[in-house]
CSV table of C-alpha atoms and ligand atoms in Angstrom, one decimal:
chain,number,residue,atom,x,y,z
A,15,MET,CA,0.0,0.0,0.0
A,16,ILE,CA,1.2,3.4,-0.9
A,17,ASP,CA,0.0,6.3,1.2
A,18,PRO,CA,-1.4,8.8,-1.4
A,19,GLU,CA,-0.6,11.7,1.0
A,20,VAL,CA,3.1,11.1,0.6
A,21,GLY,CA,3.0,12.4,-2.9
A,22,PHE,CA,-0.2,14.4,-3.1
A,23,THR,CA,-1.9,16.8,-0.8
A,24,SER,CA,-4.8,19.2,-1.0
A,25,ASP,CA,-3.3,21.2,1.9
A,26,VAL,CA,-1.3,24.4,1.5
A,27,ILE,CA,2.3,23.4,0.7
A,28,ARG,CA,4.7,24.4,3.5
A,29,ASP,CA,7.6,22.1,2.8
A,30,PRO,CA,9.8,23.7,0.0
A,31,LYS,CA,10.6,20.2,-1.2
A,32,ARG,CA,7.0,19.7,-2.2
A,33,PHE,CA,6.6,23.0,-3.9
A,34,VAL,CA,6.8,22.7,-7.7
A,35,GLY,CA,7.7,25.3,-10.3
A,36,ARG,CA,6.9,29.0,-10.1
A,37,THR,CA,10.4,30.1,-10.8
A,38,GLU,CA,9.3,33.6,-12.0
A,39,LEU,CA,7.2,34.1,-8.8
A,40,VAL,CA,10.0,32.9,-6.6
A,41,ARG,CA,12.2,35.5,-8.3
A,42,SER,CA,9.6,38.2,-7.5
A,43,CYS,CA,9.5,37.0,-3.9
A,44,ILE,CA,13.3,37.3,-3.6
A,45,LYS,CA,13.1,40.9,-4.8
A,46,ALA,CA,10.2,41.8,-2.6
A,47,LEU,CA,11.7,40.3,0.5
A,48,ASN,CA,15.0,42.1,0.0
A,49,SER,CA,13.7,45.5,-0.5
A,50,PRO,CA,13.7,47.3,2.8
A,51,LEU,CA,10.5,49.1,2.1
A,52,GLY,CA,7.3,48.0,0.5
A,53,LEU,CA,4.3,45.7,0.8
A,54,ILE,CA,4.0,42.2,-0.7
A,55,ALA,CA,0.6,41.5,-2.3
A,56,VAL,CA,-0.1,38.0,-3.6
A,57,TYR,CA,-3.3,37.7,-5.6
A,58,GLY,CA,-5.0,35.4,-8.1
A,59,LYS,CA,-7.9,32.9,-8.4
A,60,ARG,CA,-9.0,30.3,-6.0
A,61,GLY,CA,-7.0,27.1,-5.9
A,62,VAL,CA,-4.2,28.5,-8.0
A,63,GLY,CA,-1.6,28.3,-5.3
A,64,LYS,CA,-1.5,31.6,-3.5
A,65,SER,CA,-1.3,30.4,0.1
A,66,SER,CA,1.4,27.9,-0.8
A,67,LEU,CA,3.4,30.7,-2.3
A,68,LEU,CA,2.8,32.8,0.9
A,69,ARG,CA,4.1,29.9,3.1
A,70,GLN,CA,7.2,29.8,0.8
A,71,ILE,CA,7.7,33.5,1.3
A,72,GLN,CA,7.6,32.9,5.0
A,73,GLN,CA,10.3,30.2,4.7
A,74,MET,CA,12.5,32.4,2.6
A,75,ALA,CA,12.1,35.3,5.0
A,76,LEU,CA,13.3,33.0,7.8
A,77,GLY,CA,16.5,32.3,5.9
A,78,ASP,CA,15.6,28.9,4.4
A,79,HIS,CA,16.8,29.0,0.9
A,80,THR,CA,15.9,25.4,-0.2
A,81,LEU,CA,13.4,26.6,-2.7
A,82,VAL,CA,15.7,29.3,-4.1
A,83,GLN,CA,18.3,26.6,-4.6
A,84,HIS,CA,15.8,24.2,-6.3
A,85,ALA,CA,14.7,27.0,-8.6
A,86,GLY,CA,18.3,27.7,-9.5
A,87,LEU,CA,18.1,31.3,-8.4
A,88,MET,CA,20.8,31.4,-5.7
A,89,HIS,CA,22.9,33.7,-7.9
A,90,GLU,CA,20.2,36.3,-7.7
A,91,MET,CA,20.2,36.4,-3.9
A,92,PRO,CA,21.9,39.4,-2.4
A,93,ASP,CA,25.1,38.7,-0.5
A,94,LYS,CA,23.3,39.4,2.8
A,95,PRO,CA,19.7,38.5,2.3
A,96,ARG,CA,17.3,40.3,4.6
A,97,SER,CA,16.0,38.0,7.3
A,98,TYR,CA,12.9,38.3,9.3
A,99,LEU,CA,10.8,37.0,12.2
A,100,THR,CA,7.4,36.1,10.9
A,101,VAL,CA,3.7,36.2,11.8
A,102,TYR,CA,1.2,34.3,9.6
A,103,TYR,CA,-2.5,34.8,10.0
A,104,SER,CA,-5.4,33.5,7.9
A,105,CYS,CA,-8.4,35.8,8.0
A,106,ASP,CA,-12.0,34.5,8.0
A,107,THR,CA,-15.4,35.9,7.2
A,108,MET,CA,-16.1,36.7,10.9
A,109,ILE,CA,-13.6,39.6,10.5
A,110,THR,CA,-15.4,42.5,8.8
A,111,THR,CA,-13.3,45.5,9.6
A,112,GLY,CA,-9.7,46.4,9.9
A,113,GLU,CA,-10.1,47.1,13.6
A,114,GLN,CA,-11.3,43.5,14.1
A,115,LEU,CA,-8.4,42.2,12.2
A,116,LEU,CA,-5.9,44.1,14.4
A,117,SER,CA,-7.7,42.9,17.5
A,118,ARG,CA,-7.5,39.3,16.3
A,119,LEU,CA,-3.8,39.7,15.6
A,120,CYS,CA,-3.2,41.0,19.1
A,121,ASN,CA,-5.0,38.0,20.6
A,122,ASP,CA,-3.9,35.2,18.4
A,123,GLN,CA,-2.4,32.5,20.5
A,124,ASP,CA,-1.0,30.3,17.7
A,125,ASP,CA,2.3,29.1,19.1
A,126,GLU,CA,4.2,29.0,15.8
A,127,ASP,CA,2.6,31.8,13.7
A,128,GLY,CA,0.8,34.2,16.1
A,129,LEU,CA,1.8,37.8,16.8
A,130,LEU,CA,1.2,37.4,20.5
A,131,ARG,CA,3.9,34.7,20.8
A,132,LEU,CA,6.5,37.3,19.9
A,133,VAL,CA,5.4,40.0,22.3
A,134,PRO,CA,7.9,40.0,25.2
A,135,ASN,CA,6.0,38.7,28.2
A,136,ASP,CA,7.2,37.3,31.5
A,137,GLY,CA,4.5,34.7,31.7
A,138,LYS,CA,5.5,32.9,28.6
A,139,GLU,CA,8.4,30.7,27.6
A,140,ILE,CA,9.6,30.7,24.0
A,141,VAL,CA,12.3,28.7,22.2
A,142,GLU,CA,13.9,28.9,18.8
A,143,PHE,CA,12.8,26.2,16.4
A,144,ASN,CA,13.3,25.1,12.8
A,145,ARG,CA,10.3,24.9,10.6
A,146,THR,CA,12.0,22.4,8.4
A,147,LYS,CA,13.9,19.3,9.3
A,148,GLU,CA,17.2,20.6,8.0
A,149,VAL,CA,19.3,22.0,10.9
A,150,GLY,CA,20.0,25.6,11.1
A,151,VAL,CA,17.6,27.0,8.6
A,152,GLY,CA,14.2,28.6,8.9
A,153,ALA,CA,14.6,29.4,12.6
A,154,ASP,CA,11.9,31.2,14.3
A,155,LEU,CA,10.4,31.5,17.7
A,156,LYS,CA,7.8,29.2,19.2
A,157,VAL,CA,5.9,29.3,22.5
A,158,VAL,CA,6.5,26.2,24.6
A,159,ASN,CA,4.6,27.5,27.6
A,160,TRP,CA,2.1,30.3,27.9
A,161,GLY,CA,2.6,30.4,31.6
A,162,THR,CA,0.0,30.7,34.3
A,163,LYS,CA,-1.3,34.1,33.4
A,164,GLY,CA,-1.2,33.3,29.8
A,165,ILE,CA,-1.6,36.1,27.5
A,166,GLU,CA,-1.8,39.2,29.7
A,167,SER,CA,0.0,42.2,28.5
A,168,SER,CA,3.5,42.7,29.8
A,169,LYS,CA,5.7,45.5,31.1
A,170,TYR,CA,7.3,45.7,27.7
A,171,ALA,CA,4.3,46.1,25.5
A,172,ARG,CA,1.5,48.4,26.5
A,173,VAL,CA,-2.1,47.5,25.9
A,174,VAL,CA,-4.1,50.7,25.4
A,175,PRO,CA,-7.7,50.0,26.4
A,176,GLY,CA,-10.2,50.9,23.7
A,177,ASP,CA,-7.5,51.6,21.1
A,178,THR,CA,-6.7,48.5,19.1
A,179,ALA,CA,-4.6,50.2,16.5
A,180,GLN,CA,-2.4,51.7,19.1
A,181,THR,CA,-2.1,48.4,21.0
A,182,PHE,CA,-1.1,46.7,17.8
A,183,ARG,CA,1.5,49.4,17.2
A,184,ASN,CA,2.9,49.0,20.7
A,185,PHE,CA,3.1,45.2,20.3
A,186,VAL,CA,4.9,45.4,17.0
A,187,ASN,CA,7.3,48.0,18.2
A,188,SER,CA,8.2,46.0,21.3
A,189,ILE,CA,8.7,42.9,19.1
A,190,VAL,CA,11.0,44.8,16.8
A,191,THR,CA,13.1,46.1,19.7
A,192,HIS,CA,13.2,43.0,21.9
A,193,GLN,CA,12.9,40.0,19.6
A,194,VAL,CA,13.9,41.1,16.1
A,195,LYS,CA,16.8,43.2,17.0
A,196,LYS,CA,18.1,42.3,20.5
A,197,ARG,CA,17.4,38.7,20.6
A,198,LEU,CA,17.6,37.3,17.1
A,199,HIS,CA,19.5,40.0,15.2
A,200,ARG,CA,17.1,40.0,12.2
A,201,ASP,CA,16.4,42.8,9.9
A,202,ALA,CA,12.6,43.1,10.4
A,203,ILE,CA,9.3,41.5,11.2
A,204,LEU,CA,7.2,40.2,8.4
A,205,ILE,CA,3.4,40.0,9.0
A,206,LEU,CA,1.7,37.8,6.5
A,207,LEU,CA,-2.1,38.0,6.2
A,208,ASP,CA,-3.8,35.3,4.1
A,209,GLU,CA,-7.4,35.4,2.9
A,210,PHE,CA,-7.2,39.1,3.1
A,211,ASP,CA,-10.0,39.4,0.5
A,212,VAL,CA,-12.7,38.2,2.9
A,213,ILE,CA,-12.5,41.3,5.0
A,214,LYS,CA,-15.4,43.4,3.8
A,215,HIS,CA,-14.3,46.9,5.0
A,216,LYS,CA,-10.6,47.4,4.7
A,217,THR,CA,-10.4,51.1,4.1
A,218,ASP,CA,-8.7,51.8,7.4
A,219,LEU,CA,-6.2,48.9,6.9
A,220,GLY,CA,-4.5,50.6,3.9
A,221,SER,CA,-3.5,53.4,6.1
A,222,VAL,CA,-2.4,51.2,9.0
A,223,ILE,CA,-0.2,49.2,6.7
A,224,LYS,CA,1.1,52.4,5.1
A,225,SER,CA,2.0,54.1,8.3
A,226,MET,CA,3.5,51.1,9.9
A,227,SER,CA,5.6,49.8,7.0
A,228,SER,CA,9.2,50.6,7.5
A,229,PRO,CA,12.6,48.9,7.1
A,230,ASP,CA,11.7,47.2,10.4
A,231,VAL,CA,8.2,46.1,9.6
A,232,LYS,CA,6.9,44.5,6.4
A,233,PHE,CA,3.4,43.4,5.5
A,234,GLY,CA,2.4,40.7,3.1
A,235,ILE,CA,-1.2,40.3,2.1
A,236,CYS,CA,-2.7,37.5,0.0
A,237,GLY,CA,-6.1,36.8,-1.4
A,238,ILE,CA,-8.5,36.3,-4.3
A,239,GLY,CA,-8.6,39.0,-6.9
A,240,HIS,CA,-8.2,39.8,-10.5
A,241,ASP,CA,-6.0,42.7,-9.7
A,242,LEU,CA,-4.7,44.7,-6.8
A,243,VAL,CA,-7.8,46.9,-6.5
A,244,ASP,CA,-9.8,43.8,-5.6
A,245,LEU,CA,-7.4,43.0,-2.9
A,246,VAL,CA,-6.6,46.4,-1.3
A,247,GLU,CA,-9.6,48.6,-1.3
A,248,ASP,CA,-7.9,52.0,-1.0
A,249,HIS,CA,-5.2,50.8,-3.2
A,250,ALA,CA,-4.0,54.3,-4.0
A,251,SER,CA,-2.8,54.7,-0.4
A,252,VAL,CA,-0.4,51.8,-0.7
A,253,GLU,CA,0.4,52.1,-4.4
A,254,ARG,CA,3.9,53.3,-3.9
A,255,LEU,CA,4.6,50.5,-1.4
A,256,LEU,CA,3.6,48.0,-4.1
A,257,GLU,CA,6.2,48.9,-6.7
A,258,GLN,CA,8.1,45.7,-6.0
A,259,GLY,CA,5.7,43.5,-4.3
A,260,ALA,CA,2.7,42.8,-6.5
A,261,ILE,CA,2.7,39.1,-7.2
A,262,HIS,CA,0.0,37.7,-9.5
A,263,VAL,CA,-0.3,34.0,-9.3
A,264,LYS,CA,-1.7,32.5,-12.5
A,265,PRO,CA,-2.5,29.0,-13.5
A,266,MET,CA,0.7,26.9,-14.0
A,267,PRO,CA,2.1,26.3,-17.4
A,268,HIS,CA,1.6,22.6,-18.4
A,269,ALA,CA,5.2,21.8,-17.9
A,270,GLU,CA,5.1,22.9,-14.3
A,271,ALA,CA,1.8,21.1,-13.6
A,272,LEU,CA,3.5,17.9,-15.0
A,273,GLY,CA,6.2,18.6,-12.5
A,274,ILE,CA,3.7,18.0,-9.7
A,275,LEU,CA,3.1,14.4,-10.9
A,276,GLU,CA,6.8,13.9,-11.4
A,277,ARG,CA,7.6,15.2,-8.0
A,278,ALA,CA,5.0,12.9,-6.5
A,279,GLU,CA,6.6,9.9,-8.2
A,280,ARG,CA,9.9,10.9,-6.6
A,281,LEU,CA,8.2,11.3,-3.2
A,282,PHE,CA,6.8,7.8,-3.6
A,283,SER,CA,10.4,6.7,-4.3
A,284,ASP,CA,9.2,5.5,-7.7
A,285,ARG,CA,7.1,2.8,-6.0
A,286,MET,CA,4.1,4.3,-7.7
A,287,ARG,CA,4.3,5.7,-11.2
A,288,PHE,CA,2.0,7.1,-13.9
A,289,GLU,CA,2.0,6.0,-17.6
A,290,ASP,CA,3.1,9.0,-19.7
A,291,ASP,CA,-0.2,9.2,-21.5
A,292,VAL,CA,-2.1,9.4,-18.2
A,293,LYS,CA,0.2,12.1,-17.1
A,294,SER,CA,-0.6,14.2,-20.1
A,295,GLN,CA,-4.3,13.7,-19.8
A,296,ILE,CA,-4.3,14.7,-16.2
A,297,ILE,CA,-2.4,17.9,-17.1
A,298,GLU,CA,-4.8,18.5,-19.9
A,299,ILE,CA,-7.9,18.4,-17.8
A,300,SER,CA,-6.4,20.4,-14.9
A,301,GLU,CA,-5.7,23.5,-16.9
A,302,GLY,CA,-2.9,24.7,-14.8
A,303,TYR,CA,-4.7,24.4,-11.4
A,304,PRO,CA,-2.3,22.6,-9.1
A,305,TYR,CA,-5.2,21.9,-6.8
A,306,PHE,CA,-6.8,19.7,-9.5
A,307,VAL,CA,-3.6,17.9,-10.3
A,308,GLN,CA,-3.2,17.0,-6.6
A,309,LEU,CA,-6.8,15.9,-6.3
A,310,ILE,CA,-6.8,13.6,-9.4
A,311,GLY,CA,-3.3,12.3,-8.5
A,312,LYS,CA,-4.5,11.3,-5.1
A,313,GLU,CA,-7.6,9.5,-6.6
A,314,CYS,CA,-5.4,7.6,-9.0
A,315,VAL,CA,-3.1,6.4,-6.3
A,316,THR,CA,-6.1,5.3,-4.2
A,317,LYS,CA,-7.5,3.4,-7.1
A,318,ALA,CA,-4.1,1.8,-7.9
A,319,ASN,CA,-3.9,0.6,-4.3
A,320,GLU,CA,-7.3,-1.0,-4.6
A,321,GLN,CA,-6.1,-2.9,-7.6
A,322,ASN,CA,-2.8,-3.8,-6.2
A,323,ALA,CA,-1.0,-2.0,-9.0
A,324,ASP,CA,2.1,0.1,-8.9
A,325,ILE,CA,1.6,1.8,-12.3
A,326,ILE,CA,-1.3,4.1,-13.0
A,327,SER,CA,-2.4,2.8,-16.3
A,328,LYS,CA,-5.0,4.1,-18.8
A,329,ASP,CA,-7.5,1.6,-17.4
A,330,ILE,CA,-7.0,2.8,-13.8
A,331,TYR,CA,-7.2,6.4,-14.9
A,332,ALA,CA,-10.4,5.6,-16.8
A,333,SER,CA,-12.0,4.1,-13.8
A,334,VAL,CA,-11.0,7.2,-11.7
A,335,LEU,CA,-12.8,9.3,-14.4
A,336,ASP,CA,-15.8,7.1,-14.2
A,337,ASP,CA,-16.2,7.7,-10.5
A,338,ILE,CA,-15.9,11.4,-11.0
A,339,LYS,CA,-18.5,11.3,-13.8
A,340,THR,CA,-21.0,9.7,-11.5
A,341,GLY,CA,-20.3,12.1,-8.6
A,342,GLN,CA,-18.7,9.6,-6.3
A,343,SER,CA,-15.2,11.0,-5.8
A,344,PHE,CA,-15.2,14.5,-4.4
A,345,PRO,CA,-18.1,15.0,-1.9
A,346,THR,CA,-17.5,18.8,-1.5
A,347,LEU,CA,-17.4,19.5,-5.2
A,348,GLU,CA,-20.4,17.2,-5.8
A,349,GLY,CA,-22.3,19.0,-3.1
A,350,ALA,CA,-21.6,22.3,-4.8
A,351,TYR,CA,-22.8,20.8,-8.1
A,352,GLN,CA,-26.1,19.5,-6.7
A,353,ARG,CA,-26.7,22.7,-4.8
A,354,ALA,CA,-26.2,24.7,-8.0
A,355,ILE,CA,-28.4,22.7,-10.3
A,356,GLY,CA,-31.2,22.1,-7.7
A,357,ASN,CA,-33.1,19.3,-9.3
A,358,SER,CA,-33.5,20.9,-12.7
A,359,GLU,CA,-32.3,19.1,-15.7
A,360,GLY,CA,-32.5,22.2,-17.8
A,361,ARG,CA,-30.2,24.1,-15.3
A,362,GLN,CA,-27.8,21.1,-15.2
A,363,LEU,CA,-27.5,21.2,-19.0
A,364,LEU,CA,-27.0,25.0,-18.9
A,365,LEU,CA,-24.3,24.6,-16.2
A,366,HIS,CA,-22.5,22.1,-18.4
A,367,LEU,CA,-22.8,24.3,-21.5
A,368,LEU,CA,-21.3,27.2,-19.6
A,369,ALA,CA,-18.5,25.1,-18.1
A,370,ASP,CA,-17.7,23.5,-21.5
A,371,GLN,CA,-17.2,26.7,-23.4
A,372,PRO,CA,-13.9,26.2,-25.1
A,373,GLU,CA,-10.9,28.3,-23.8
A,374,GLU,CA,-10.5,29.8,-27.3
A,375,ASN,CA,-13.2,32.2,-26.2
A,376,ALA,CA,-10.6,33.7,-23.9
A,377,VAL,CA,-9.7,36.8,-25.8
A,378,PHE,CA,-7.1,38.0,-23.4
A,379,ASP,CA,-5.0,36.1,-20.9
A,380,GLU,CA,-7.1,37.5,-18.0
A,381,ASP,CA,-10.2,36.2,-19.6
A,382,VAL,CA,-9.4,32.6,-19.0
A,383,GLY,CA,-12.3,31.0,-17.2
A,384,ARG,CA,-14.9,33.5,-18.3
A,385,VAL,CA,-18.0,32.5,-20.1
A,386,PHE,CA,-20.1,34.3,-22.6
A,387,LEU,CA,-23.8,34.0,-22.3
A,388,ARG,CA,-24.5,35.0,-25.8
A,389,GLN,CA,-22.9,32.0,-27.2
A,390,VAL,CA,-24.5,29.7,-24.7
A,391,ARG,CA,-27.9,31.1,-25.6
A,392,LYS,CA,-27.6,29.9,-29.1
A,393,GLU,CA,-26.5,26.4,-28.1
A,394,ALA,CA,-29.3,26.3,-25.5
A,395,GLU,CA,-31.8,27.0,-28.2
A,396,ASP,CA,-30.4,24.3,-30.4
A,397,LEU,CA,-30.7,21.9,-27.5
A,398,ASP,CA,-34.2,23.0,-26.8
A,399,ILE,CA,-33.5,24.3,-23.3
A,400,GLN,CA,-36.3,26.7,-22.5
A,401,TYR,CA,-36.6,29.5,-20.0
A,402,LEU,CA,-32.9,30.2,-19.9
A,403,ASP,CA,-33.6,33.3,-18.0
A,404,GLN,CA,-35.3,31.4,-15.3
A,405,LEU,CA,-32.6,28.8,-15.0
A,406,LEU,CA,-29.8,31.3,-14.7
A,407,PRO,CA,-30.6,33.2,-11.4
A,408,ARG,CA,-30.0,30.2,-9.1
A,409,LEU,CA,-26.5,29.8,-10.6
A,410,LEU,CA,-25.8,33.4,-9.6
A,411,ASP,CA,-27.4,33.2,-6.2
A,412,ALA,CA,-24.9,33.2,-3.3
A,413,LYS,CA,-27.2,31.0,-1.3
A,414,TYR,CA,-26.5,28.2,-3.8
A,415,GLY,CA,-22.8,28.8,-4.3
A,416,PRO,CA,-22.7,30.9,-6.3
A,417,ALA,CA,-21.6,28.8,-9.2
A,418,LEU,CA,-21.2,31.8,-11.4
A,419,THR,CA,-20.6,35.5,-10.9
A,420,ARG,CA,-21.5,38.4,-13.1
A,421,LEU,CA,-18.7,40.7,-14.2
A,422,PRO,CA,-20.3,44.1,-13.5
A,423,GLU,CA,-18.2,46.0,-16.0
A,424,LYS,CA,-19.0,43.5,-18.8
A,425,PRO,CA,-22.6,42.6,-19.4
A,426,GLY,CA,-23.2,39.1,-20.7
A,427,ILE,CA,-19.9,37.8,-19.4
A,428,TYR,CA,-19.8,35.5,-16.4
A,429,GLU,CA,-17.2,33.8,-14.4
A,430,PHE,CA,-16.8,30.7,-12.4
A,431,PRO,CA,-15.5,32.1,-9.1
A,432,ASN,CA,-14.1,28.7,-8.3
A,433,PRO,CA,-12.2,27.5,-11.4
A,434,VAL,CA,-11.8,24.1,-9.8
A,435,PHE,CA,-15.5,23.8,-9.7
A,436,ARG,CA,-15.6,24.5,-13.4
A,437,LEU,CA,-13.1,21.8,-14.1
A,438,TYR,CA,-15.2,19.4,-12.0
A,439,VAL,CA,-18.4,20.2,-14.0
A,440,ARG,CA,-16.5,19.4,-17.2
A,441,LEU,CA,-15.7,15.9,-15.9
A,442,ARG,CA,-19.1,15.3,-14.4
A,443,HIS,CA,-21.6,13.5,-16.5
A,444,PHE,CA,-25.2,14.5,-17.1
B,519,ADP,N1,3.8,25.2,-6.4
B,519,ADP,C1,3.0,24.1,-6.1
B,519,ADP,N2,3.4,22.9,-6.3
B,519,ADP,C2,2.6,21.8,-6.0
B,519,ADP,N3,1.4,21.9,-5.5
B,519,ADP,C3,0.9,23.1,-5.4
B,519,ADP,C4,1.6,24.3,-5.6
B,519,ADP,N4,0.9,25.4,-5.4
B,519,ADP,C5,-0.3,24.9,-4.9
B,519,ADP,N5,-0.3,23.6,-4.9
B,519,ADP,C6,-1.5,22.7,-4.5
B,519,ADP,O1,-2.6,23.4,-5.0
B,519,ADP,C7,-3.6,23.4,-4.0
B,519,ADP,C8,-4.1,24.8,-3.8
B,519,ADP,O2,-3.1,25.6,-3.3
B,519,ADP,P1,-3.3,26.8,-2.3
B,519,ADP,O3,-2.0,27.4,-2.1
B,519,ADP,O4,-4.2,26.4,-1.2
B,519,ADP,O5,-4.1,27.8,-3.3
B,519,ADP,P2,-4.9,29.1,-3.1
B,519,ADP,O6,-4.5,29.7,-1.8
B,519,ADP,O7,-4.7,30.0,-4.2
B,519,ADP,O8,-6.4,28.7,-3.0
B,519,ADP,C9,-3.1,22.7,-2.8
B,519,ADP,O9,-3.5,21.3,-2.8
B,519,ADP,C10,-1.6,22.6,-3.0
B,519,ADP,O10,-1.1,21.4,-2.6
B,520,MG,MG1,-5.5,30.2,0.0
């Protein structure tokens, strides 16, 4: 039995040894990390690999250059790369304002990634630790004991009652003085905020980020967006900070996506392999979304295990596809599919027509994944689907997904907000 998780994962990739490709982006990360000023902003579609890149930025910031070596970019590193202590926080939809985000940061008790762990405090015991197995790289601080009083403020960092922004500033300043400089002799603190797009009202955040960014304090934000305006609301306020740091994560080129399968074979120590044809087909259907490659790869290994095989043949792959067609493989995607179509064959057909629109419709690079209702209308007529205008609204309704979103600036053009869902619909049978 081969454990599929050894080669494939649907989790964010933290280990640089499992991170594939993205050479150009790694190059941008090196630049962004080594410029003393400026904000890092990682943006792109869902499932494209943003969070994984953000975790790699964290590793690099800590001085772990495994990925840079793998990417063959060591010669582009400065002689003395800037090094950081890091904070990593994933936002969630419960946070609606900037104030709430700062308050969460000030109270986050995560012992490896939280801000609070770094605030000097008598009641807590912290040790240096390595985030990867290799000795001496990627060292950071970890709390081993929060002490009896736990997370109370300390004599070093002043909590200002009723003023979250000021408390946050005090915390960060005391971290810079006591941990970054005195204790670990780093250049700065790096505060990484993932899922930044879910915060509804972020107007005040732009100005906090702007006023606090300095050679000692760098922010990195990450989230879904077509462009930076989507990610940072008052993007003008931070525009100058973004000169070096805007990092757009796009679907992977096919060669890189193939790299994920090859990397997996290596991680399995060649005890599980894919036939070449199968590899190309997986890459074809995944359209550069690493999430999909990982998902299908894992299913293939599971299926091969069931059949006691160590090579994923065309037959095994065909039976994996069969399971997907009938909705048996991915409960979450299948749930989304059922919710979207809501017991209507007409709507099901419409969803498939939309998902199946060939990529040639993509006029510009950024249009990949968009669908054009006009063309679908004609096909629908040919197929005798009636009441198109009554079938469509549910697909656009947030209560049922939404499977599709309208592009406000472009009437008649729609987008699958979750590209992986679109890929799934294409494989699903109706
Ligand atoms: N560079 C990469 N190499 C291999 N797998 C990747 C890479 N980037 C992302 N993945 C895989 O893709 C999936 C989605 O990645 P994630 O970083 O969570 O995307 P996002 O944050 O954009 O939604 C995960 O299963 C992850 O394992
Ligand atoms: Mg993510």
